[in-house]
Structures are given as C-alpha cells and as structure tokens.
mmCIF file of C-alpha atoms in Angstrom:
data_model
loop_
_atom_site.group_PDB
_atom_site.id
_atom_site.type_symbol
_atom_site.label_atom_id
_atom_site.label_comp_id
_atom_site.label_asym_id
_atom_site.label_seq_id
_atom_site.Cartn_x
_atom_site.Cartn_y
_atom_site.Cartn_z
ATOM 1 C CA MET W 1 -0.657 0.376 0.048
ATOM 2 C CA ALA W 2 1.076 3.506 -1.334
ATOM 3 C CA LEU W 3 0.073 4.886 2.390
ATOM 4 C CA LEU W 4 2.622 2.909 4.463
ATOM 5 C CA ALA W 5 6.122 3.896 4.408
ATOM 6 C CA ALA W 6 8.125 1.746 6.133
ATOM 7 C CA ALA W 7 7.797 -2.479 7.711
ATOM 8 C CA PRO W 8 5.301 -2.399 10.609
ATOM 9 C CA LEU W 9 7.578 -1.659 13.672
ATOM 10 C CA SER W 10 5.736 -4.006 15.588
ATOM 11 C CA ALA W 11 6.637 -7.106 16.748
ATOM 12 C CA GLU W 12 4.208 -8.237 20.038
ATOM 13 C CA PRO W 13 2.865 -11.849 20.623
ATOM 14 C CA ALA W 14 -0.404 -12.187 19.856
ATOM 15 C CA GLY W 15 -1.984 -12.158 22.760
ATOM 16 C CA GLN W 16 -0.631 -8.761 23.235
ATOM 17 C CA LEU W 17 -1.219 -7.703 20.216
ATOM 18 C CA ALA W 18 -4.743 -8.773 20.918
ATOM 19 C CA ALA W 19 -5.614 -6.675 24.213
ATOM 20 C CA ALA W 20 -3.933 -3.431 22.446
ATOM 21 C CA LEU W 21 -6.705 -3.664 20.404
ATOM 22 C CA GLU W 22 -9.364 -3.368 22.925
ATOM 23 C CA THR W 23 -8.215 0.127 23.820
ATOM 24 C CA LEU W 24 -7.133 1.870 20.099
ATOM 25 C CA ILE W 25 -11.123 1.780 19.100
ATOM 26 C CA PRO W 26 -12.324 3.210 21.841
ATOM 27 C CA ARG W 27 -9.170 5.805 22.342
ATOM 28 C CA SER W 28 -9.900 6.927 18.868
ATOM 29 C CA ILE W 29 -13.602 7.245 19.631
ATOM 30 C CA GLU W 30 -13.149 9.119 23.438
ATOM 31 C CA ALA W 31 -9.739 11.247 20.786
ATOM 32 C CA ALA W 32 -13.222 12.749 17.895
ATOM 33 C CA GLY W 33 -15.456 13.738 21.041
ATOM 34 C CA GLY W 34 -16.875 10.279 22.753
ATOM 35 C CA ALA W 35 -19.611 7.773 22.148
ATOM 36 C CA ARG W 36 -21.494 9.942 24.891
ATOM 37 C CA ARG W 37 -21.354 13.027 22.770
ATOM 38 C CA TRP W 38 -21.874 11.259 19.821
ATOM 39 C CA ALA W 39 -25.420 10.302 21.580
ATOM 40 C CA GLY W 40 -26.756 13.032 21.492
ATOM 41 C CA ILE W 41 -26.433 14.043 17.922
ATOM 42 C CA ARG W 42 -29.849 13.354 17.214
ATOM 43 C CA ASP W 43 -29.258 14.442 13.577
ATOM 44 C CA LEU W 44 -26.850 16.471 11.628
ATOM 45 C CA SER W 45 -26.129 18.461 8.816
ATOM 46 C CA VAL W 46 -23.510 19.370 6.261
ATOM 47 C CA LEU W 47 -22.563 21.539 3.506
ATOM 48 C CA GLU W 48 -18.979 20.965 2.028
ATOM 49 C CA ARG W 49 -17.035 21.385 -1.349
ATOM 50 C CA ARG W 50 -16.378 18.690 -3.219
ATOM 51 C CA SER W 51 -12.923 18.574 -6.161
ATOM 52 C CA GLN W 52 -12.177 16.407 -8.551
ATOM 53 C CA LEU W 53 -8.401 16.804 -8.820
ATOM 54 C CA GLU W 54 -6.309 16.438 -11.498
ATOM 55 C CA GLN W 55 -2.699 14.259 -11.334
ATOM 56 C CA ASP W 56 -1.110 17.263 -10.161
ATOM 57 C CA GLY W 57 -3.191 18.224 -7.158
ATOM 58 C CA ARG W 58 -5.066 20.549 -8.894
ATOM 59 C CA ALA W 59 -8.891 21.040 -8.942
ATOM 60 C CA ARG W 60 -10.529 20.658 -12.526
ATOM 61 C CA ALA W 61 -14.011 20.730 -11.275
ATOM 62 C CA SER W 62 -16.330 20.676 -8.229
ATOM 63 C CA GLU W 63 -19.156 21.614 -6.294
ATOM 64 C CA GLU W 64 -21.135 21.826 -3.199
ATOM 65 C CA LEU W 65 -23.529 19.067 -1.971
ATOM 66 C CA GLU W 66 -26.351 19.685 0.918
ATOM 67 C CA ILE W 67 -25.631 16.274 3.421
ATOM 68 C CA PHE W 68 -28.438 15.369 5.311
ATOM 69 C CA LEU W 69 -28.031 12.849 8.550
ATOM 70 C CA GLN W 70 -30.033 11.659 10.671
ATOM 71 C CA ASN W 71 -28.978 8.337 13.504
ATOM 72 C CA VAL W 72 -32.575 8.469 14.994
ATOM 73 C CA PRO W 73 -34.670 6.669 15.350
ATOM 74 C CA HIS W 74 -33.125 5.369 11.848
ATOM 75 C CA THR W 75 -29.952 5.329 9.820
ATOM 76 C CA GLN W 76 -31.244 7.887 7.118
ATOM 77 C CA LEU W 77 -29.086 10.027 4.557
ATOM 78 C CA LEU W 78 -30.347 12.584 1.799
ATOM 79 C CA MET W 79 -28.222 14.960 0.063
ATOM 80 C CA VAL W 80 -28.217 17.371 -2.492
ATOM 81 C CA ARG W 81 -26.571 18.728 -5.495
ATOM 82 C CA ARG W 82 -26.924 21.361 -7.391
ATOM 83 C CA THR W 83 -25.663 21.389 -11.305
ATOM 84 C CA LYS W 84 -27.573 24.037 -14.167
ATOM 85 C CA ASN W 85 -30.495 24.468 -12.344
ATOM 86 C CA VAL W 86 -30.791 20.841 -12.579
ATOM 87 C CA VAL W 87 -31.511 19.870 -8.378
ATOM 88 C CA VAL W 88 -30.523 16.059 -8.069
ATOM 89 C CA ARG W 89 -31.992 14.592 -4.810
ATOM 90 C CA GLN W 90 -30.643 11.377 -3.038
ATOM 91 C CA GLY W 91 -30.616 9.038 -0.550
ATOM 92 C CA TRP W 92 -30.268 5.989 2.043
ATOM 93 C CA ARG W 93 -33.277 5.531 3.777
ATOM 94 C CA ARG W 94 -34.294 2.029 5.204
ATOM 95 C CA GLY W 95 -31.306 0.061 3.535
ATOM 96 C CA GLU W 96 -32.178 1.641 0.294
ATOM 97 C CA ALA W 97 -31.140 4.283 -2.131
ATOM 98 C CA TRP W 98 -33.504 6.423 -3.862
ATOM 99 C CA MET W 99 -33.116 9.525 -6.682
ATOM 100 C CA VAL W 100 -35.018 11.819 -7.735
ATOM 101 C CA GLU W 101 -33.857 14.341 -10.038
ATOM 102 C CA ASP W 102 -35.331 18.065 -11.336
ATOM 103 C CA GLY W 103 -38.756 16.120 -9.641
ATOM 104 C CA LEU W 104 -38.710 12.449 -11.659
ATOM 105 C CA ARG W 105 -38.434 9.355 -9.990
ATOM 106 C CA VAL W 106 -34.738 8.062 -11.983
ATOM 107 C CA HIS W 107 -34.810 4.152 -11.765
ATOM 108 C CA ASP W 108 -31.722 3.939 -14.141
ATOM 109 C CA ARG W 109 -30.133 0.516 -13.016
ATOM 110 C CA PHE W 110 -26.468 1.887 -13.904
ATOM 111 C CA ARG W 111 -26.911 5.324 -12.283
ATOM 112 C CA LEU W 112 -29.338 4.064 -8.799
ATOM 113 C CA GLN W 113 -25.967 1.683 -8.164
ATOM 114 C CA SER W 114 -24.065 4.257 -8.571
ATOM 115 C CA ALA W 115 -25.541 6.788 -6.552
ATOM 116 C CA ARG W 116 -25.810 3.494 -3.903
ATOM 117 C CA ARG W 117 -21.824 2.997 -3.263
ATOM 118 C CA GLU W 118 -21.896 7.288 -3.110
ATOM 119 C CA LEU W 119 -24.596 7.267 -0.043
ATOM 120 C CA LEU W 120 -22.596 4.445 1.657
ATOM 121 C CA GLU W 121 -19.403 5.606 1.164
ATOM 122 C CA THR W 122 -20.904 8.746 2.461
ATOM 123 C CA LEU W 123 -22.508 7.549 5.379
ATOM 124 C CA PHE W 124 -19.216 6.029 6.553
ATOM 125 C CA LEU W 125 -17.129 9.017 6.243
ATOM 126 C CA LEU W 126 -19.318 10.876 8.253
ATOM 127 C CA ARG W 127 -20.000 8.388 10.600
ATOM 128 C CA LEU W 128 -16.968 7.428 11.352
ATOM 129 C CA PRO W 129 -15.560 6.336 13.864
ATOM 130 C CA PHE W 130 -18.905 6.205 15.829
ATOM 131 C CA CYS W 131 -19.731 3.407 12.981
ATOM 132 C CA LEU W 132 -16.741 1.053 14.970
ATOM 133 C CA PRO W 133 -17.453 -1.969 17.162
ATOM 134 C CA SER W 134 -17.082 -0.032 21.010
ATOM 135 C CA GLU W 135 -15.876 -4.198 21.635
ATOM 136 C CA VAL W 136 -13.378 -6.236 20.689
ATOM 137 C CA ASN W 137 -15.111 -8.720 17.970
ATOM 138 C CA GLY W 138 -14.168 -10.648 14.492
ATOM 139 C CA GLN W 139 -15.160 -7.497 12.566
ATOM 140 C CA ILE W 140 -11.399 -5.575 14.007
ATOM 141 C CA GLY W 141 -7.947 -6.688 13.700
ATOM 142 C CA PHE W 142 -4.549 -5.125 14.388
ATOM 143 C CA GLU W 143 -1.803 -6.107 11.999
ATOM 144 C CA GLY W 144 0.724 -3.346 12.774
ATOM 145 C CA THR W 145 2.658 0.360 13.557
ATOM 146 C CA PHE W 146 3.845 1.737 10.677
ATOM 147 C CA LEU W 147 5.612 5.045 9.239
ATOM 148 C CA LEU W 148 4.126 7.834 7.191
ATOM 149 C CA ALA W 149 5.279 10.455 5.312
ATOM 150 C CA ARG W 150 3.098 13.025 8.112
ATOM 151 C CA ASP W 151 3.229 16.322 5.467
ATOM 152 C CA GLU W 152 2.128 13.463 3.322
ATOM 153 C CA ILE W 153 -1.239 13.248 5.358
ATOM 154 C CA LEU W 154 -1.528 15.646 7.444
ATOM 155 C CA GLY W 155 -0.242 18.728 4.244
ATOM 156 C CA PRO W 156 2.442 21.928 5.681
ATOM 157 C CA LEU W 157 0.531 22.229 8.599
ATOM 158 C CA PRO W 158 3.125 23.824 11.700
ATOM 159 C CA GLY W 159 5.445 22.193 12.946
ATOM 160 C CA SER W 160 4.570 19.006 10.973
ATOM 161 C CA ARG W 161 8.462 17.493 11.539
ATOM 162 C CA GLY W 162 9.285 14.403 10.881
ATOM 163 C CA PRO W 163 7.128 10.566 10.388
ATOM 164 C CA LEU W 164 3.698 9.725 11.924
ATOM 165 C CA GLU W 165 3.572 6.559 13.942
ATOM 166 C CA VAL W 166 -0.002 5.323 13.487
ATOM 167 C CA ASP W 167 -1.320 1.756 14.547
ATOM 168 C CA GLN W 168 -3.258 -0.055 11.480
ATOM 169 C CA LEU W 169 -6.523 -2.344 11.897
ATOM 170 C CA ARG W 170 -8.510 -3.750 9.492
ATOM 171 C CA PHE W 171 -12.464 -2.810 9.715
ATOM 172 C CA ALA W 172 -13.840 -5.999 8.381
ATOM 173 C CA THR W 173 -17.491 -3.498 6.893
ATOM 174 C CA GLY W 174 -19.661 -4.505 3.999
ATOM 175 C CA GLU W 175 -19.925 -0.750 2.995
ATOM 176 C CA TYR W 176 -16.733 -1.777 0.075
ATOM 177 C CA PRO W 177 -17.679 -4.434 -2.301
ATOM 178 C CA GLY W 178 -13.727 -4.312 -2.894
ATOM 179 C CA GLY W 179 -13.627 -5.772 1.250
ATOM 180 C CA ASP W 180 -11.819 -5.347 4.585
ATOM 181 C CA VAL W 181 -11.196 -1.273 5.090
ATOM 182 C CA ARG W 182 -8.070 -0.397 6.252
ATOM 183 C CA LEU W 183 -7.866 2.267 8.962
ATOM 184 C CA TYR W 184 -5.475 3.989 9.507
ATOM 185 C CA LEU W 185 -5.266 5.846 13.405
ATOM 186 C CA ASP W 186 -2.612 8.410 15.004
ATOM 187 C CA ARG W 187 -0.600 5.999 17.679
ATOM 188 C CA ALA W 188 0.139 9.225 19.750
ATOM 189 C CA THR W 189 -3.975 11.104 19.565
ATOM 190 C CA GLY W 190 -5.310 7.954 19.005
ATOM 191 C CA GLU W 191 -7.472 10.282 16.225
ATOM 192 C CA LEU W 192 -8.349 8.532 12.443
ATOM 193 C CA ARG W 193 -6.203 9.821 9.825
ATOM 194 C CA GLY W 194 -6.979 8.288 6.597
ATOM 195 C CA PHE W 195 -8.161 4.596 6.143
ATOM 196 C CA GLY W 196 -8.229 2.480 2.803
ATOM 197 C CA PHE W 197 -9.381 -0.705 1.203
ATOM 198 C CA HIS W 198 -9.195 -2.142 -2.195
ATOM 199 C CA ALA W 199 -11.824 -0.498 -5.068
ATOM 200 C CA PRO W 200 -14.798 -2.432 -6.925
ATOM 201 C CA GLY W 201 -12.193 -1.901 -9.957
ATOM 202 C CA GLY W 202 -9.702 -2.821 -8.666
ATOM 203 C CA GLY W 203 -6.907 0.448 -7.300
ATOM 204 C CA TYR W 204 -6.294 0.705 -4.629
ATOM 205 C CA GLU W 205 -7.843 3.848 -2.505
ATOM 206 C CA ARG W 206 -7.351 5.483 0.435
ATOM 207 C CA TRP W 207 -8.841 8.552 2.414
ATOM 208 C CA LEU W 208 -6.828 10.618 4.136
ATOM 209 C CA LEU W 209 -8.208 12.921 6.927
ATOM 210 C CA ALA W 210 -6.755 15.961 8.357
ATOM 211 C CA ARG W 211 -7.483 18.657 10.037
ATOM 212 C CA THR W 212 -11.001 18.967 12.393
ATOM 213 C CA PHE W 213 -14.666 20.742 12.525
ATOM 214 C CA GLU W 214 -15.752 20.737 16.343
ATOM 215 C CA GLU W 215 -19.397 21.090 16.623
ATOM 216 C CA HIS W 216 -20.769 20.295 19.850
ATOM 217 C CA GLY W 217 -18.052 18.021 20.518
ATOM 218 C CA VAL W 218 -18.409 16.280 17.875
ATOM 219 C CA LYS W 219 -14.895 16.166 15.915
ATOM 220 C CA LEU W 220 -15.721 14.997 12.043
ATOM 221 C CA ALA W 221 -12.458 16.029 9.464
ATOM 222 C CA TRP W 222 -13.010 19.563 7.164
ATOM 223 C CA TRP W 223 -10.337 18.112 4.403
ATOM 224 C CA ARG W 224 -10.550 14.846 2.964
ATOM 225 C CA GLU W 225 -8.746 13.924 0.131
ATOM 226 C CA LEU W 226 -9.170 10.450 -2.230
ATOM 227 C CA THR W 227 -6.526 8.896 -4.272
ATOM 228 C CA VAL W 228 -6.780 5.716 -6.412
ATOM 229 C CA ASP W 229 -3.216 3.420 -6.198
ATOM 230 C CA GLY W 230 -0.892 6.628 -5.309
ATOM 231 C CA LYS W 231 -3.090 9.418 -7.710
ATOM 232 C CA PRO W 232 -5.878 12.102 -6.757
ATOM 233 C CA ILE W 233 -8.563 12.336 -7.836
ATOM 234 C CA ARG W 234 -10.916 13.774 -4.903
ATOM 235 C CA ARG W 235 -11.210 16.439 -2.854
ATOM 236 C CA ASP W 236 -13.672 16.536 0.144
ATOM 237 C CA GLU W 237 -13.673 20.169 1.833
ATOM 238 C CA LEU W 238 -16.304 20.871 5.193
ATOM 239 C CA ARG W 239 -17.595 24.084 4.720
ATOM 240 C CA LYS W 240 -20.247 23.900 7.335
ATOM 241 C CA LEU W 241 -21.316 21.752 10.007
ATOM 242 C CA VAL W 242 -25.258 21.798 12.366
ATOM 243 C CA VAL W 243 -26.451 19.265 14.749
ATOM 244 C CA ASN W 244 -29.315 18.355 16.636
ATOM 245 C CA GLN W 245 -32.436 20.315 13.820
ATOM 246 C CA TRP W 246 -35.243 17.299 14.134
ATOM 247 C CA PHE W 247 -35.585 16.802 10.729
ATOM 248 C CA SER W 248 -39.006 16.058 9.450
ATOM 249 C CA PRO W 249 -39.085 12.720 8.853
ATOM 250 C CA ASP W 250 -40.393 13.218 5.473
ATOM 251 C CA VAL W 251 -37.495 14.585 4.857
ATOM 252 C CA PHE W 252 -35.386 11.903 3.431
ATOM 253 C CA LYS W 253 -38.689 9.772 1.597
ATOM 254 C CA ALA W 254 -38.517 10.696 -2.225
ATOM 255 C CA GLU W 255 -41.926 10.773 -2.372
ATOM 256 C CA ALA W 256 -41.353 14.566 -0.991
ATOM 257 C CA TRP W 257 -39.120 15.726 -3.626
ATOM 258 C CA LEU W 258 -41.534 14.531 -6.669
ATOM 259 C CA ARG W 259 -43.669 16.725 -8.979
ATOM 260 C CA ARG W 260 -47.121 17.165 -7.227
#
C-alpha cells in the first residue's frame, strides 16, 4: 500500500496485540468527541465542496453538496447537488437507495448503483469513527504499527516534523464491496488519520483525513482527499456543520421531492 512508508514497527505476541486492540477503538472514539457526545447527536447537516483533481492536485471541477444525516430513530441520509438549474437528490432510507432528478424519480439501474455506493461511502465518512464497534469482535483486527510521511497525510501544517506513527486496523465492513477496510490511527493521539480499501475496479483507494471541525464536542475531518493507486482523484472540504435540527421524517423520502 502506498500509504505505508516503512515495515511494521511492532513485533508483539498475539496476546499483547489483542490487549492493545481493546484500547485502540475506544481511544479513537474519545479523540473524536466521545461516544456519549455522539449519542446526543440526533441528526446533522453538512455543507461541503467536492473537487475533482488533476494528477498534480489542482482542482479540475468542483461542486457544492448539502448532506443531511439522521441517526435517530433510524439512520437515513439525503444528498442534494445543484448543477445548471437542475436539482438532484439522492437518499438512503431503510437500506435502499433512491434518486430524484428535477422532480422526477430516477429508475436507471446503473445510476442507482452509483448513487448507492456514494451514499454508503458518505455514511461511512460522516460516522467514522463512531460506527466502529465499541467492543473487540471478529470485525476488527490489528495489523501492526507503521510510519507515514507526516506531510503527506497532514499537509503543510506548522510543526509537522518527522514521520507519523500509526496503528493499522483491519475493519470487516459490508459498506465497501471491494473487501475489508484498513484504518490508520495516530499512535500518539488516537485520532483517525485515514483509511483505505480495494475498490470494485481493482485499484487501491485511500482517504487521507486532516484537520478537524468541531460542533457540540463532536469532531469531523473537514479536509479529506481520495487517491486511487497513489494518484489524487477527489478532495472534500467541509464548509459548515450543524447538529440537532430535528428534521421532518419526510425529508428522507423520495416522495417528498417528486413533482405534484
């Protein structure tokens, strides 16, 4: 994996690795605000700018997205994009993806498959690390400690000197059809610094997470960059975060946005 800059640093016995694993996930959740604070977040909305990147990292095209996530009583998601006076809404409700374009329901199978993957990816991004199991089980495995190029993952931040030491975890999640996800946790702070997975097309995709946005004590990465086989593809920048607005349940239904 291109993210890793050195061989594993740890060579601990399996028993010690299992014991270390029991502290890594709670520590990561605590670094992002804590499970108790997240439990108080009924819903949240995000305004973000999504940019498609050239290989040199420059933005080729960009758009603004409004994203609405409900945690209670059910996990539901709505994404709204506006392009050339056309509004496209796509949502995730009760395990199903839907799309409404300019007031008309979209039934195209390929577009819905693409929307489904984007919605699941967004759910994963917005809920990490809170969607990780709080107790060690078969979904999580510890794969060792590695060194990263600090500037690569954090960007040119003041005081970013020397390599960054991270613990690598394997997370068996069904949200990516390409297989298990690898998580990279900052060994010093417990913060989630990135994750990667093998995409359905075969390339290795990794997300680098840097700098956090905090609201009601909950922290989200406001700068995320996606690379495929080491080449920059996309960057998401968080512009606004609002929590606990108590959305109407109809917001997450396709019927609410159809032409009447």
